[in-house]
Amino acid sequence: MPDEILHSMQEELLEEEVEEAVICGIGDHCG
Amino acid sequence: MFYNFTSDEKRLLKKIRESISSTENSSELSFHYNPTFIVLNISEGCNLRCPYCFAVQGLYGSKRPSWMTEEVAYNTVYAALTKYHNIRGIKLFGGEPFMNICAMRGACRAVKDVSRNIPNRSITITSVTNMTILNSSLINLIKEYDIHFTVSIDGPKLIHDQYRKFANGKGSFDRIKYNLDKLSEHKIQPSGFESVYTPFELELGLHYEDIVDYIIQEFNAPWVYVSPVYGWFSSTEKEKELQFANQLYSDVKHAYYKYTLSKSLPKKRLANDVIRKLFTKSSNVYWCGIGQNSFTVSTDGTVYPCYVFLNDRNNWKCADSIDSLSQDSIPKSIKDKLSTGQAKLHSECSDCVLSNICRGCPAHSYISTGNYSAYDQVTCAYRLGQVAGVLSKYLDIFPPKQSLI
């Protein structure tokens, strides 16, 4: 089980709530 | 196109998805009409002439530019915010939105008026600008309404001025730099920078991460997003397109490997943005929520599913105005098109490791190829490279023998 990896990734996401920049890109990044 | 992830990378990706998938299989796709985000296309015209512009110099296929009035901007935003209580963001877009300060002001006033009546409601005003226009009125507006804006810049002057030129052919880099310095004097910083990455940069020996590095260093950028050019290659240039896609995959994977757990905050943000997507629950709306969660209002107040469709208005009109927009106002022909599912349901994406989470960009695909899908060789290489870079870094830190037993 790659639990260490999953935990490490989730800690990264908890560390900082980042405001996603608004761009005129496509698909995953148009918001 | 198919990039082979290693078996460990695939297993890790599977584990990540399994960790959040308890509800995944139960979320059936359906047409969820629930506007949460409105794009106000206040300027259908631009002072730059970038050759790769999807909006065709900001005109979206029209012969002449058009500009939203302050009244239409105010009424549209006011109606949208009072009608749809889940809207949290208004994006001022174009063309070049900063060319239309009247409409910017109208939209901002409406947000303020609605917020005054509902104190706990938070609505963010965002914009994307080429940053060639700045005056004291704009500075005051940005300050007063806390407008979050992203600046488009393609990298060093040599690169930027190759593409982002004024109508007279002069490059715009120096003007942008001047305006950014002015903003800095007023303690205003863009929330992000975005770049278009093309094969030209690669010919000059500038790889993906060189552009990212440059923008972070030169502009002290808190957020930088470098995305590959869309629709650069003609249908007869498949071999060239494949070469560029392969190089991009390799470059982006290498870059994201380094960004993962980086001490540089803007770089770490790029990697974390990928991680965030990997942990995102599968959506039960189609694609990115186009025409369900997000709508675009053109300069005359007409509503469309997305600004990309302003290039093909006759076929994509959803309503005459926000007032008249409803689930029933959207023509069946549009709903049928929007309801073609997600990447995982398309044959060309079915083998892709990201097919469960890719939101694609069916609008771009439709406008450029007539095919309403997510597939674009270069864009797919870019997305896959990002994920491969992040996964491979974690697998190096936590070697498979220890972690994947």
Short mmCIF file of C-alpha atoms in Angstrom, two decimals:
data_model
loop_
_atom_site.label_atom_id
_atom_site.label_comp_id
_atom_site.label_asym_id
_atom_site.label_seq_id
_atom_site.Cartn_x
_atom_site.Cartn_y
_atom_site.Cartn_z
CA MET A 1 0.00 0.00 0.00
CA PRO A 2 1.53 3.36 -0.94
CA ASP A 3 0.11 4.90 2.21
CA GLU A 4 3.15 7.09 2.78
CA ILE A 5 2.72 8.62 -0.64
CA LEU A 6 -0.98 9.22 -0.20
CA HIS A 7 -0.43 10.78 3.20
CA SER A 8 2.37 12.96 1.93
CA MET A 9 0.27 14.16 -0.98
CA GLN A 10 -2.70 14.90 1.23
CA GLU A 11 -0.49 16.83 3.64
CA GLU A 12 0.67 18.97 0.75
CA LEU A 13 -2.90 19.85 -0.07
CA LEU A 14 -3.75 20.63 3.54
CA GLU A 15 -0.70 22.82 3.97
CA GLU A 16 -2.01 25.66 1.89
CA GLU A 17 -5.29 26.59 0.32
CA VAL A 18 -4.12 28.07 -2.93
CA GLU A 19 -6.25 30.33 -4.97
CA GLU A 20 -6.18 29.02 -8.47
CA ALA A 21 -5.27 31.73 -10.93
CA VAL A 22 -7.94 32.53 -13.45
CA ILE A 23 -6.67 32.10 -16.95
CA CYS A 24 -8.00 31.89 -20.46
CA GLY A 25 -6.55 28.46 -20.99
CA ILE A 26 -8.44 25.36 -21.88
CA GLY A 27 -10.20 22.52 -20.13
CA ASP A 28 -8.80 21.90 -16.69
CA HIS A 29 -7.72 25.50 -16.43
CA CYS A 30 -10.29 27.86 -17.76
CA GLY A 31 -12.07 28.68 -14.53
CA MET B 1 -1.30 9.02 -28.76
CA PHE B 2 -0.45 6.99 -25.70
CA TYR B 3 2.34 7.69 -23.23
CA ASN B 4 3.31 4.65 -21.26
CA PHE B 5 3.27 5.22 -17.55
CA THR B 6 5.38 2.73 -15.63
CA SER B 7 3.53 -0.03 -13.81
CA ASP B 8 4.38 1.64 -10.48
CA GLU B 9 3.01 4.96 -11.69
CA LYS B 10 -0.18 3.25 -12.83
CA ARG B 11 -0.54 1.42 -9.52
CA LEU B 12 -0.01 4.61 -7.57
CA LEU B 13 -2.58 6.45 -9.66
CA LYS B 14 -5.02 3.60 -9.11
CA LYS B 15 -4.46 3.75 -5.35
CA ILE B 16 -5.05 7.49 -5.30
CA ARG B 17 -8.30 7.10 -7.19
CA GLU B 18 -9.40 4.21 -4.98
CA SER B 19 -8.77 6.32 -1.89
CA ILE B 20 -11.47 8.78 -2.93
CA SER B 21 -13.66 6.54 -5.01
CA SER B 22 -16.21 5.35 -2.45
CA THR B 23 -18.85 7.53 -4.07
CA GLU B 24 -17.31 7.60 -7.51
CA ASN B 25 -19.26 4.77 -9.06
CA SER B 26 -22.55 5.98 -7.69
CA SER B 27 -22.30 9.42 -9.27
CA GLU B 28 -24.25 9.12 -12.45
CA LEU B 29 -23.76 11.69 -15.12
CA SER B 30 -26.69 13.98 -15.63
CA PHE B 31 -27.46 17.44 -16.90
CA HIS B 32 -27.10 19.43 -13.69
CA TYR B 33 -28.27 22.97 -14.34
CA ASN B 34 -26.66 24.93 -11.51
CA PRO B 35 -24.84 28.13 -12.54
CA THR B 36 -21.90 28.83 -10.24
CA PHE B 37 -19.63 30.86 -12.50
CA ILE B 38 -20.37 33.57 -15.03
CA VAL B 39 -17.96 34.90 -17.66
CA LEU B 40 -18.80 38.41 -18.72
CA ASN B 41 -17.32 38.91 -22.16
CA ILE B 42 -17.20 42.70 -21.93
CA SER B 43 -14.81 43.31 -24.85
CA GLU B 44 -15.08 41.56 -28.16
CA GLY B 45 -12.08 43.38 -29.55
CA CYS B 46 -8.42 43.66 -28.65
CA ASN B 47 -5.47 45.99 -29.18
CA LEU B 48 -3.08 43.09 -29.78
CA ARG B 49 -2.84 40.80 -32.79
CA CYS B 50 -1.54 37.51 -31.37
CA PRO B 51 -1.57 34.94 -34.18
CA TYR B 52 -2.53 31.99 -31.97
CA CYS B 53 -5.54 33.74 -30.37
CA PHE B 54 -8.50 31.33 -30.16
CA ALA B 55 -10.78 34.39 -30.22
CA VAL B 56 -9.25 35.55 -33.53
CA GLN B 57 -7.81 38.89 -32.33
CA GLY B 58 -10.58 39.08 -29.77
CA LEU B 59 -13.31 39.46 -32.39
CA TYR B 60 -14.66 35.91 -32.08
CA GLY B 61 -15.34 35.76 -35.78
CA SER B 62 -17.08 39.14 -36.05
CA LYS B 63 -15.92 41.73 -38.56
CA ARG B 64 -15.99 44.57 -36.05
CA PRO B 65 -15.29 44.79 -32.35
CA SER B 66 -18.17 45.21 -29.92
CA TRP B 67 -18.23 46.39 -26.33
CA MET B 68 -20.62 45.69 -23.49
CA THR B 69 -22.29 48.79 -22.07
CA GLU B 70 -22.10 49.64 -18.39
CA GLU B 71 -25.86 49.09 -18.17
CA VAL B 72 -25.75 45.59 -19.70
CA ALA B 73 -22.82 44.68 -17.46
CA TYR B 74 -24.60 45.91 -14.32
CA ASN B 75 -27.95 44.34 -15.18
CA THR B 76 -26.42 41.02 -16.20
CA VAL B 77 -24.31 40.63 -13.07
CA TYR B 78 -27.07 41.86 -10.78
CA ALA B 79 -29.58 39.45 -12.33
CA ALA B 80 -27.13 36.54 -12.25
CA LEU B 81 -26.20 37.03 -8.60
CA THR B 82 -29.77 37.48 -7.40
CA LYS B 83 -31.12 34.62 -9.48
CA TYR B 84 -28.35 32.08 -8.81
CA HIS B 85 -27.22 32.04 -5.19
CA ASN B 86 -24.40 29.57 -5.84
CA ILE B 87 -22.43 31.97 -8.03
CA ARG B 88 -19.15 32.75 -6.33
CA GLY B 89 -17.19 34.25 -9.19
CA ILE B 90 -17.53 36.70 -12.06
CA LYS B 91 -14.82 36.68 -14.70
CA LEU B 92 -14.34 39.82 -16.83
CA PHE B 93 -13.08 38.56 -20.12
CA GLY B 94 -12.55 39.43 -23.78
CA GLY B 95 -10.81 40.32 -26.10
CA GLU B 96 -9.05 42.75 -23.83
CA PRO B 97 -11.32 43.50 -20.88
CA PHE B 98 -9.26 46.48 -19.67
CA MET B 99 -10.27 48.31 -22.88
CA ASN B 100 -13.78 48.57 -21.46
CA ILE B 101 -13.58 50.19 -18.07
CA CYS B 102 -17.26 51.24 -18.24
CA ALA B 103 -18.43 47.62 -18.31
CA MET B 104 -15.88 46.68 -15.65
CA ARG B 105 -17.34 49.37 -13.44
CA GLY B 106 -20.91 48.22 -14.14
CA ALA B 107 -20.09 44.64 -13.18
CA CYS B 108 -18.23 45.71 -10.06
CA ARG B 109 -21.07 47.99 -8.93
CA ALA B 110 -23.54 45.12 -9.29
CA VAL B 111 -21.35 42.84 -7.18
CA LYS B 112 -21.09 45.53 -4.54
CA ASP B 113 -24.85 46.17 -4.52
CA VAL B 114 -25.69 42.48 -4.18
CA SER B 115 -23.02 41.95 -1.51
CA ARG B 116 -24.41 44.88 0.46
CA ASN B 117 -27.78 43.18 0.66
CA ILE B 118 -26.33 39.77 1.52
CA PRO B 119 -23.33 40.54 3.76
CA ASN B 120 -22.02 36.99 4.12
CA ARG B 121 -21.93 36.32 0.41
CA SER B 122 -18.44 36.31 -1.03
CA ILE B 123 -18.13 36.99 -4.76
CA THR B 124 -14.72 37.23 -6.38
CA ILE B 125 -14.20 39.40 -9.44
CA THR B 126 -11.47 38.08 -11.70
CA SER B 127 -10.07 39.06 -15.05
CA VAL B 128 -7.45 38.11 -17.62
CA THR B 129 -5.61 41.01 -19.24
CA ASN B 130 -2.79 41.63 -21.68
CA MET B 131 -1.72 44.44 -19.29
CA THR B 132 -1.02 46.92 -22.07
CA ILE B 133 -3.63 49.35 -20.76
CA LEU B 134 -3.42 51.00 -17.38
CA ASN B 135 -4.55 54.36 -16.06
CA SER B 136 -5.53 55.87 -12.75
CA SER B 137 -9.20 54.92 -13.21
CA LEU B 138 -8.27 51.27 -13.70
CA ILE B 139 -5.93 51.32 -10.73
CA ASN B 140 -8.67 52.78 -8.55
CA LEU B 141 -11.18 50.21 -9.79
CA ILE B 142 -8.81 47.30 -9.13
CA LYS B 143 -8.18 48.58 -5.62
CA GLU B 144 -11.76 49.45 -4.76
CA TYR B 145 -13.23 46.12 -5.86
CA ASP B 146 -10.22 43.90 -5.19
CA ILE B 147 -10.18 42.61 -8.75
CA HIS B 148 -7.97 39.52 -9.08
CA PHE B 149 -6.33 39.51 -12.46
CA THR B 150 -3.96 37.35 -14.44
CA VAL B 151 -1.49 38.85 -16.89
CA SER B 152 -0.71 37.16 -20.20
CA ILE B 153 2.98 37.22 -21.02
CA ASP B 154 4.84 34.74 -23.17
CA GLY B 155 8.29 34.91 -21.63
CA PRO B 156 11.39 36.98 -22.43
CA LYS B 157 10.99 40.01 -24.70
CA LEU B 158 12.36 38.15 -27.73
CA ILE B 159 9.67 35.48 -27.40
CA HIS B 160 6.85 37.69 -26.21
CA ASP B 161 7.26 40.31 -28.92
CA GLN B 162 7.32 37.65 -31.60
CA TYR B 163 3.62 37.03 -30.97
CA ARG B 164 2.02 39.60 -28.76
CA LYS B 165 2.16 42.64 -31.03
CA PHE B 166 0.06 45.76 -31.32
CA ALA B 167 -1.84 46.38 -34.55
CA ASN B 168 1.12 48.46 -35.80
CA GLY B 169 3.41 45.45 -35.45
CA LYS B 170 5.28 46.70 -32.40
CA GLY B 171 5.84 44.25 -29.57
CA SER B 172 4.01 44.82 -26.29
CA PHE B 173 6.62 43.60 -23.80
CA ASP B 174 8.01 47.02 -22.81
CA ARG B 175 4.55 48.48 -22.27
CA ILE B 176 3.56 45.58 -20.04
CA LYS B 177 6.73 45.83 -18.02
CA TYR B 178 6.13 49.55 -17.57
CA ASN B 179 2.55 48.97 -16.44
CA LEU B 180 3.55 46.22 -14.02
CA ASP B 181 6.07 48.60 -12.47
CA LYS B 182 3.30 51.20 -12.13
CA LEU B 183 1.06 48.67 -10.43
CA SER B 184 3.87 47.75 -8.10
CA GLU B 185 4.16 51.41 -7.04
CA HIS B 186 0.51 51.15 -6.00
CA LYS B 187 1.22 47.89 -4.17
CA ILE B 188 -0.92 45.91 -6.60
CA GLN B 189 0.31 42.53 -7.76
CA PRO B 190 -1.30 40.32 -10.39
CA SER B 191 -2.62 37.10 -8.92
CA GLY B 192 -0.93 35.16 -11.68
CA PHE B 193 0.78 35.10 -15.05
CA GLU B 194 -0.01 32.91 -18.00
CA SER B 195 1.95 32.05 -21.11
CA VAL B 196 1.39 30.27 -24.35
CA TYR B 197 4.20 27.87 -25.17
CA THR B 198 4.84 27.20 -28.86
CA PRO B 199 7.29 25.21 -31.00
CA PHE B 200 9.12 28.48 -31.66
CA GLU B 201 10.42 28.55 -28.08
CA LEU B 202 11.68 25.01 -28.48
CA GLU B 203 13.49 25.94 -31.70
CA LEU B 204 15.28 28.64 -29.72
CA GLY B 205 16.30 26.05 -27.14
CA LEU B 206 13.91 27.36 -24.49
CA HIS B 207 12.21 24.47 -22.77
CA TYR B 208 9.00 24.56 -20.77
CA GLU B 209 10.72 25.08 -17.43
CA ASP B 210 12.88 27.91 -18.79
CA ILE B 211 9.74 29.95 -19.41
CA VAL B 212 8.36 29.14 -15.95
CA ASP B 213 11.70 30.10 -14.35
CA TYR B 214 11.86 33.34 -16.28
CA ILE B 215 8.38 34.50 -15.30
CA ILE B 216 8.84 33.65 -11.64
CA GLN B 217 12.16 35.48 -11.47
CA GLU B 218 11.38 38.47 -13.67
CA PHE B 219 7.92 39.26 -12.30
CA ASN B 220 8.07 37.71 -8.85
CA ALA B 221 5.04 35.72 -9.97
CA PRO B 222 3.02 34.02 -7.23
CA TRP B 223 1.31 31.77 -9.77
CA VAL B 224 2.46 30.98 -13.27
CA TYR B 225 0.75 28.83 -15.80
CA VAL B 226 2.48 27.98 -19.08
CA SER B 227 0.20 26.07 -21.41
CA PRO B 228 0.94 24.75 -24.89
CA VAL B 229 -0.47 26.46 -27.93
CA TYR B 230 -3.68 24.98 -29.25
CA GLY B 231 -4.29 24.30 -32.93
CA TRP B 232 -0.78 25.30 -34.05
CA PHE B 233 -0.30 22.49 -36.54
CA SER B 234 -2.29 21.97 -39.71
CA SER B 235 -3.80 18.60 -40.60
CA THR B 236 -0.82 17.92 -42.90
CA GLU B 237 1.73 18.42 -40.12
CA LYS B 238 0.99 15.34 -38.02
CA GLU B 239 4.63 14.29 -37.82
CA LYS B 240 5.74 17.72 -36.58
CA GLU B 241 2.89 17.79 -34.10
CA LEU B 242 3.89 14.38 -32.75
CA GLN B 243 7.51 15.49 -32.35
CA PHE B 244 6.47 18.60 -30.45
CA ALA B 245 4.07 16.61 -28.27
CA ASN B 246 6.76 14.05 -27.43
CA GLN B 247 9.29 16.73 -26.52
CA LEU B 248 6.68 18.58 -24.47
CA TYR B 249 5.74 15.42 -22.56
CA SER B 250 9.37 14.82 -21.70
CA ASP B 251 10.03 18.47 -20.75
CA VAL B 252 6.89 18.83 -18.65
CA LYS B 253 7.48 15.53 -16.86
CA HIS B 254 11.02 16.63 -16.04
CA ALA B 255 9.80 20.04 -14.83
CA TYR B 256 7.00 18.69 -12.64
CA TYR B 257 9.36 16.14 -11.14
CA LYS B 258 11.39 19.10 -9.91
CA TYR B 259 8.35 21.17 -8.86
CA THR B 260 7.01 18.42 -6.61
CA LEU B 261 7.81 19.33 -2.98
CA SER B 262 9.92 22.22 -4.28
CA LYS B 263 10.99 24.97 -1.90
CA SER B 264 9.87 27.51 -4.49
CA LEU B 265 6.25 28.26 -3.65
CA PRO B 266 5.09 29.05 -7.22
CA LYS B 267 6.65 25.82 -8.45
CA LYS B 268 5.25 23.76 -5.62
CA ARG B 269 1.85 25.23 -6.40
CA LEU B 270 2.05 23.83 -9.92
CA ALA B 271 2.73 20.33 -8.62
CA ASN B 272 0.10 20.65 -5.89
CA ASP B 273 -2.42 21.72 -8.47
CA VAL B 274 -1.86 18.37 -10.19
CA ILE B 275 -2.16 16.49 -6.89
CA ARG B 276 -5.40 18.34 -6.17
CA LYS B 277 -6.83 17.15 -9.49
CA LEU B 278 -5.73 13.57 -8.84
CA PHE B 279 -7.67 13.63 -5.58
CA THR B 280 -10.74 15.26 -7.08
CA LYS B 281 -13.88 13.19 -7.00
CA SER B 282 -15.26 12.33 -10.39
CA SER B 283 -17.80 14.92 -11.34
CA ASN B 284 -21.37 14.04 -12.08
CA VAL B 285 -21.67 16.89 -14.56
CA TYR B 286 -20.53 16.70 -18.14
CA TRP B 287 -16.98 17.79 -18.93
CA CYS B 288 -16.00 20.96 -17.03
CA GLY B 289 -19.61 21.88 -16.23
CA ILE B 290 -19.88 23.82 -19.47
CA GLY B 291 -23.44 25.02 -20.02
CA GLN B 292 -24.47 23.65 -16.63
CA ASN B 293 -22.29 25.33 -14.01
CA SER B 294 -20.68 28.00 -16.15
CA PHE B 295 -22.03 30.33 -18.81
CA THR B 296 -20.66 33.18 -20.87
CA VAL B 297 -22.53 36.40 -21.55
CA SER B 298 -21.55 38.23 -24.74
CA THR B 299 -21.40 42.01 -25.16
CA ASP B 300 -25.11 42.27 -26.06
CA GLY B 301 -26.20 40.18 -23.06
CA THR B 302 -26.80 36.93 -24.97
CA VAL B 303 -25.90 33.75 -23.07
CA TYR B 304 -23.71 30.90 -24.38
CA PRO B 305 -22.25 27.78 -22.71
CA CYS B 306 -18.66 29.04 -23.09
CA TYR B 307 -16.80 31.95 -24.66
CA VAL B 308 -15.15 29.60 -27.14
CA PHE B 309 -18.57 29.17 -28.74
CA LEU B 310 -18.79 32.87 -29.53
CA ASN B 311 -16.93 31.79 -32.65
CA ASP B 312 -20.08 29.88 -33.67
CA ARG B 313 -22.92 31.87 -32.10
CA ASN B 314 -25.79 30.69 -34.26
CA ASN B 315 -25.45 27.13 -33.07
CA TRP B 316 -24.82 27.76 -29.37
CA LYS B 317 -27.14 30.47 -28.12
CA CYS B 318 -28.75 29.44 -24.80
CA ALA B 319 -30.85 32.53 -24.02
CA ASP B 320 -31.30 36.19 -24.93
CA SER B 321 -30.19 37.26 -21.48
CA ILE B 322 -29.44 35.98 -17.99
CA ASP B 323 -33.01 36.93 -17.08
CA SER B 324 -34.44 34.53 -19.64
CA LEU B 325 -31.86 31.76 -19.06
CA SER B 326 -33.25 28.57 -17.61
CA GLN B 327 -32.75 24.86 -18.06
CA ASP B 328 -35.68 24.95 -20.48
CA SER B 329 -34.35 27.92 -22.45
CA ILE B 330 -31.32 25.92 -23.56
CA PRO B 331 -32.21 24.33 -26.92
CA LYS B 332 -32.34 20.53 -26.95
CA SER B 333 -29.74 20.44 -29.73
CA ILE B 334 -27.25 22.18 -27.41
CA LYS B 335 -28.13 20.02 -24.41
CA ASP B 336 -27.67 16.90 -26.51
CA LYS B 337 -24.24 18.10 -27.57
CA LEU B 338 -23.20 19.12 -24.07
CA SER B 339 -24.41 15.79 -22.70
CA THR B 340 -21.89 13.68 -24.55
CA GLY B 341 -20.29 12.76 -21.29
CA GLN B 342 -16.74 12.83 -20.09
CA ALA B 343 -13.40 11.82 -21.49
CA LYS B 344 -13.78 8.28 -20.17
CA LEU B 345 -16.78 7.75 -22.42
CA HIS B 346 -14.92 8.70 -25.60
CA SER B 347 -13.15 5.96 -27.49
CA GLU B 348 -10.05 8.01 -28.16
CA CYS B 349 -9.58 8.57 -24.40
CA SER B 350 -10.77 5.25 -23.02
CA ASP B 351 -7.25 3.82 -22.61
CA CYS B 352 -5.84 6.98 -21.06
CA VAL B 353 -4.82 6.77 -17.40
CA LEU B 354 -6.42 10.18 -16.80
CA SER B 355 -9.75 9.45 -18.44
CA ASN B 356 -11.59 9.47 -15.10
CA ILE B 357 -10.48 12.96 -14.13
CA CYS B 358 -9.74 14.82 -17.37
CA ARG B 359 -12.26 17.59 -18.00
CA GLY B 360 -10.92 18.08 -21.49
CA CYS B 361 -11.94 21.07 -23.53
CA PRO B 362 -14.67 19.89 -25.88
CA ALA B 363 -15.43 23.47 -26.94
CA HIS B 364 -11.95 24.04 -28.31
CA SER B 365 -11.99 20.66 -29.95
CA TYR B 366 -15.38 21.34 -31.52
CA ILE B 367 -14.45 24.76 -32.86
CA SER B 368 -11.15 23.62 -34.35
CA THR B 369 -12.05 20.14 -35.59
CA GLY B 370 -15.84 19.77 -35.46
CA ASN B 371 -15.37 16.88 -33.05
CA TYR B 372 -16.85 17.45 -29.59
CA SER B 373 -14.29 15.56 -27.51
CA ALA B 374 -11.30 16.08 -25.23
CA TYR B 375 -8.54 14.83 -27.45
CA ASP B 376 -5.70 17.03 -28.66
CA GLN B 377 -2.30 15.46 -29.09
CA VAL B 378 -0.28 18.35 -27.70
CA THR B 379 -2.61 19.14 -24.80
CA CYS B 380 -2.83 15.47 -23.83
CA ALA B 381 0.97 15.18 -23.82
CA TYR B 382 1.14 18.22 -21.56
CA ARG B 383 -1.43 16.92 -19.06
CA LEU B 384 0.08 13.44 -18.96
CA GLY B 385 3.58 14.87 -18.53
CA GLN B 386 2.45 16.86 -15.50
CA VAL B 387 1.01 13.78 -13.80
CA ALA B 388 3.92 11.53 -14.73
CA GLY B 389 6.38 14.05 -13.26
CA VAL B 390 4.59 14.28 -9.93
CA LEU B 391 4.04 10.53 -9.59
CA SER B 392 7.61 9.66 -10.50
CA LYS B 393 8.96 12.09 -7.89
CA TYR B 394 6.89 10.53 -5.13
CA LEU B 395 7.90 7.06 -6.25
CA ASP B 396 11.55 8.07 -6.02
CA ILE B 397 11.06 9.42 -2.51
CA PHE B 398 9.08 6.36 -1.44
CA PRO B 399 10.61 3.54 -3.50
CA PRO B 400 8.16 0.86 -4.67
CA LYS B 401 9.78 -1.98 -2.71
CA GLN B 402 8.90 -0.20 0.50
CA SER B 403 5.65 1.40 -0.48
CA LEU B 404 3.99 -0.79 -3.06
CA ILE B 405 4.28 -4.19 -1.46
#
